[in-house]
CSV table of N, CA and C in Angstrom, one decimal:
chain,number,residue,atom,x,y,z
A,1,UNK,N,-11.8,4.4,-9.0
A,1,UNK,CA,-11.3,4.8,-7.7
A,1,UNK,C,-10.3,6.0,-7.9
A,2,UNK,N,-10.5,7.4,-7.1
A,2,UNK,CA,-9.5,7.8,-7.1
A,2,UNK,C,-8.3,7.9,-6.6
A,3,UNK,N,-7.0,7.8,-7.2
A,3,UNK,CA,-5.9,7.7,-6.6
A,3,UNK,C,-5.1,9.0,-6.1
A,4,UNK,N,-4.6,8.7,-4.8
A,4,UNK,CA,-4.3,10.1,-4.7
A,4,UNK,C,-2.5,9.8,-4.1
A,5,UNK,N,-1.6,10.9,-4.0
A,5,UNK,CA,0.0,10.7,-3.4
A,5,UNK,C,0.2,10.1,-3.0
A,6,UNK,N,-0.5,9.9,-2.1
A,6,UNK,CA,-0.2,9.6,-0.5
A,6,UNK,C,-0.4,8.3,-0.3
A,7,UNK,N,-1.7,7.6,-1.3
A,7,UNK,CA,-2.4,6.2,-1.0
A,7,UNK,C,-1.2,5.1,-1.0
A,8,UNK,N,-1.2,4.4,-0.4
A,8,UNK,CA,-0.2,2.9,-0.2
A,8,UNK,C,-0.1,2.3,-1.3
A,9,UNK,N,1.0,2.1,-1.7
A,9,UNK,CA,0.6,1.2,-3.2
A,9,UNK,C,1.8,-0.1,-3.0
A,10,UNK,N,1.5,-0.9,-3.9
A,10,UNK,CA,2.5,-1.8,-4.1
A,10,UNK,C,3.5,-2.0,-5.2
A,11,UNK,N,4.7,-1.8,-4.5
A,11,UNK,CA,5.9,-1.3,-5.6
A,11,UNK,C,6.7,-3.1,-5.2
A,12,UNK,N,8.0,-2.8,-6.5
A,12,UNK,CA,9.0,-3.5,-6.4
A,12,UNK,C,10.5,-2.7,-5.8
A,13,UNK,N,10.9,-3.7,-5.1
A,13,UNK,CA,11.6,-2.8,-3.7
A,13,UNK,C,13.0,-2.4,-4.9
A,14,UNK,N,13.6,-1.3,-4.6
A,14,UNK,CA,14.6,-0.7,-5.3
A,14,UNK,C,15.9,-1.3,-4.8
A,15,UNK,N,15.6,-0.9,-3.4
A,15,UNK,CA,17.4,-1.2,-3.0
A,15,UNK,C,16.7,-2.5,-1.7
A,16,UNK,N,18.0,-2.9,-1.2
A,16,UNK,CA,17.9,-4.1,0.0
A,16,UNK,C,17.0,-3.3,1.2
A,17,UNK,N,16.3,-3.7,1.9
A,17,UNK,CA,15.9,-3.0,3.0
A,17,UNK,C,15.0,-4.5,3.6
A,18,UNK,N,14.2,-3.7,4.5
A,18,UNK,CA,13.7,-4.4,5.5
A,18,UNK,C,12.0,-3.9,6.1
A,19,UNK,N,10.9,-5.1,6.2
A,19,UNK,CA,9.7,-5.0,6.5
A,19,UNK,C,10.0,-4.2,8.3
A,20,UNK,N,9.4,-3.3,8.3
A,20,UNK,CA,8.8,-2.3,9.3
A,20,UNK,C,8.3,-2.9,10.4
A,21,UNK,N,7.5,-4.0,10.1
A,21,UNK,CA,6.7,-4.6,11.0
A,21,UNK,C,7.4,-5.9,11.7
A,22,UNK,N,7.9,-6.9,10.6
A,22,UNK,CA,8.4,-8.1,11.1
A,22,UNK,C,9.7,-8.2,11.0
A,23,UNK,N,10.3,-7.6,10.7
A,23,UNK,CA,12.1,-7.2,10.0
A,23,UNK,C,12.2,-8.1,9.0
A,24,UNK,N,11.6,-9.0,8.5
A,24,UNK,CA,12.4,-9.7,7.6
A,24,UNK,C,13.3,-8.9,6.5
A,25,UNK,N,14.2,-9.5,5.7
A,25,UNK,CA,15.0,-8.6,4.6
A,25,UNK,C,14.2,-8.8,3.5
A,26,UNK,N,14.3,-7.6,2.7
A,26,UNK,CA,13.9,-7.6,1.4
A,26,UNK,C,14.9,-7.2,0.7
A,27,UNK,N,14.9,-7.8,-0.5
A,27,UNK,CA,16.2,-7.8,-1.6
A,27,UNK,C,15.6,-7.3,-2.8
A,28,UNK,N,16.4,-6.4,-3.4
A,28,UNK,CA,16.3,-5.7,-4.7
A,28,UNK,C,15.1,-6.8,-5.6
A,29,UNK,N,14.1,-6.3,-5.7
A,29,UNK,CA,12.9,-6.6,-7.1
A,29,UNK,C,11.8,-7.4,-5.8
A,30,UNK,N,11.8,-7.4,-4.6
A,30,UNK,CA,11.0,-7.9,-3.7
A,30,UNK,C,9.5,-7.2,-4.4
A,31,UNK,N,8.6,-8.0,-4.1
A,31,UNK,CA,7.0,-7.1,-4.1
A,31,UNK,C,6.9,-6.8,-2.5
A,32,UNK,N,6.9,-5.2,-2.3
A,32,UNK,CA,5.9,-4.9,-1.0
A,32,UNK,C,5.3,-4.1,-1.3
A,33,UNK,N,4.4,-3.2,0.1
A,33,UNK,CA,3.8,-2.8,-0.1
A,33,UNK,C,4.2,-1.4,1.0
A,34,UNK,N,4.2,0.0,-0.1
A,34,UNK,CA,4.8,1.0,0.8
A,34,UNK,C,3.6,2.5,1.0
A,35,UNK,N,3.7,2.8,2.3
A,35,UNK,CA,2.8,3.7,2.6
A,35,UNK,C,3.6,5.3,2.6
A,36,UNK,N,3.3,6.0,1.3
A,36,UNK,CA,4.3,7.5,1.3
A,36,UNK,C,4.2,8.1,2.6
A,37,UNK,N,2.9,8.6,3.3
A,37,UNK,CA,2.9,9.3,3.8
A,37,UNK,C,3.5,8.9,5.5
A,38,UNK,N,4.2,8.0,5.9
A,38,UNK,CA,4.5,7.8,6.7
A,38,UNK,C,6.1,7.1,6.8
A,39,UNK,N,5.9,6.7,5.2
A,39,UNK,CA,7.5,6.1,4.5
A,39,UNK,C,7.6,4.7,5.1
A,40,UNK,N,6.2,4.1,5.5
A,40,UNK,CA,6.3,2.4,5.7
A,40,UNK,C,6.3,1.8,4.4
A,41,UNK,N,7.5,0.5,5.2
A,41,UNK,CA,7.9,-0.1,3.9
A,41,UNK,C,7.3,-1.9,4.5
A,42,UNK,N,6.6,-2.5,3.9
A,42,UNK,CA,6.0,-3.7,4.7
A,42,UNK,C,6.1,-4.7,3.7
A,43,UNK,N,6.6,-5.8,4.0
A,43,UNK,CA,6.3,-7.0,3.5
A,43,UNK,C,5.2,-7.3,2.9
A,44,UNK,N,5.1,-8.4,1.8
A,44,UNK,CA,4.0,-8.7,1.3
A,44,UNK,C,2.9,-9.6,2.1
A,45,UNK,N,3.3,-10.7,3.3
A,45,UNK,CA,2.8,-10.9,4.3
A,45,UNK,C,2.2,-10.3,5.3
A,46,UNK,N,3.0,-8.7,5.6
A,46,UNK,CA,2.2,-7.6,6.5
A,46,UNK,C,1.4,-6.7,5.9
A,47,UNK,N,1.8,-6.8,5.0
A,47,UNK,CA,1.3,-5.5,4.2
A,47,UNK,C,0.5,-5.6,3.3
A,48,UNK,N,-0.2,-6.7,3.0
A,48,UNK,CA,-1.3,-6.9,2.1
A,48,UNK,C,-2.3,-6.6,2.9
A,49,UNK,N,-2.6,-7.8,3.8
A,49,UNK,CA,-3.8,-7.1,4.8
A,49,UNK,C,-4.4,-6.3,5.1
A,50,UNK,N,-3.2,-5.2,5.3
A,50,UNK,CA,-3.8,-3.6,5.4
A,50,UNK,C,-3.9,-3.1,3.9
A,51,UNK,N,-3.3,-3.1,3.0
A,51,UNK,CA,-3.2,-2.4,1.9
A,51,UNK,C,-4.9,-3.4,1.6
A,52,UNK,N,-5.3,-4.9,1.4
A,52,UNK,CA,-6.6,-4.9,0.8
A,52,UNK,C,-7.7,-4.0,1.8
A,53,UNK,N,-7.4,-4.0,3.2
A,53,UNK,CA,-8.3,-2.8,3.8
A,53,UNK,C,-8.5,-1.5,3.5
A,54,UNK,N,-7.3,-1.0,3.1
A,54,UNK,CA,-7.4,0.6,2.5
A,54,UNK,C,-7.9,0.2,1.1
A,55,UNK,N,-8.3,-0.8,0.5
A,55,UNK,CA,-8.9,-0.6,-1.2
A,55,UNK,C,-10.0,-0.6,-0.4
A,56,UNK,N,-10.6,-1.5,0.7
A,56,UNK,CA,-11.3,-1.3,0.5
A,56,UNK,C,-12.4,-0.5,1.2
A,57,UNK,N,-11.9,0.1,2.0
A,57,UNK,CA,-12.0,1.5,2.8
A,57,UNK,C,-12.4,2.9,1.5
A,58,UNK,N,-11.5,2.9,0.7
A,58,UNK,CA,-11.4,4.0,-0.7
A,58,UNK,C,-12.5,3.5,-1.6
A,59,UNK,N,-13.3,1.9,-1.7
A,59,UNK,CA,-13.9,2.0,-2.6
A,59,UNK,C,-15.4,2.0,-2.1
A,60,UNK,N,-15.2,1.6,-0.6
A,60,UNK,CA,-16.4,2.2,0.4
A,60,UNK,C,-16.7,3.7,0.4
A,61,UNK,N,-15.9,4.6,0.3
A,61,UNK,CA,-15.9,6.1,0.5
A,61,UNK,C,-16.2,6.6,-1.0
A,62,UNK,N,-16.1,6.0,-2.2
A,62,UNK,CA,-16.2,6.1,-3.7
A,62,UNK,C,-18.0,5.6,-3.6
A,63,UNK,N,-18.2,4.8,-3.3
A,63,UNK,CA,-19.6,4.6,-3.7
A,63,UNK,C,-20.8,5.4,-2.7
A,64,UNK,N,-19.7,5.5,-1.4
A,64,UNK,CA,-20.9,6.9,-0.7
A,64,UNK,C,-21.0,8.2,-1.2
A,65,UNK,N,-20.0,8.3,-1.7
A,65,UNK,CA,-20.1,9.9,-2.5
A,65,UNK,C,-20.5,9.4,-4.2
A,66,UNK,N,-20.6,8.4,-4.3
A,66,UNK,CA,-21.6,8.2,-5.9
A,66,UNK,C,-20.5,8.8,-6.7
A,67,UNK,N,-18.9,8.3,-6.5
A,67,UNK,CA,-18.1,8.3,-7.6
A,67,UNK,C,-17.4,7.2,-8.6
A,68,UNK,N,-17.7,6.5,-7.7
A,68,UNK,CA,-17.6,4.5,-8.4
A,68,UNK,C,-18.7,3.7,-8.6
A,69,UNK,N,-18.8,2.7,-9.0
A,69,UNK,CA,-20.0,1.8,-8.9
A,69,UNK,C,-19.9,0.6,-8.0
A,70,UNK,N,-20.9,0.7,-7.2
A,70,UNK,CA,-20.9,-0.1,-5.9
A,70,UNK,C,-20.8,-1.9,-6.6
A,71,UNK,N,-21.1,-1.8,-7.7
A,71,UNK,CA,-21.2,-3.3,-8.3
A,71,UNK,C,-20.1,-3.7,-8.6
């Protein structure tokens, strides 16, 4: 799959902050999941859902253009 800037990835949180969606707090070494291009920062509860949709959105768009293998 190619990865590009912008794609959502799942980091370990740096400083204290807070999910976007549900406010809970997150504390320094939390796992979420953060979108660059919009600078969402989401809990592992909100933010998995979408982030397994965008894999698999990217790995739908990889096997239509015949750059991944659909298997």
């Amino acid at each position: 799959m190619m990865r590009y800037k912008d794609d959502p990835r799942q980091i370990a949180v740096r400083y204290p902050s807070y999910c976007e969606k549900c406010q809970i707090r997150l504390p320094r070494g939390t796992v979420a999941y953060y979108w660059p291009r919009t600078r969402t920062l989401l809990c592992s509860d909100c933010g998995e859902p979408e982030y397994r949709s965008f894999l698999s959105a990217a790995a739908d768009e990889d096997a239509l253009t015949r750059q991944g293998n659909p298997f």
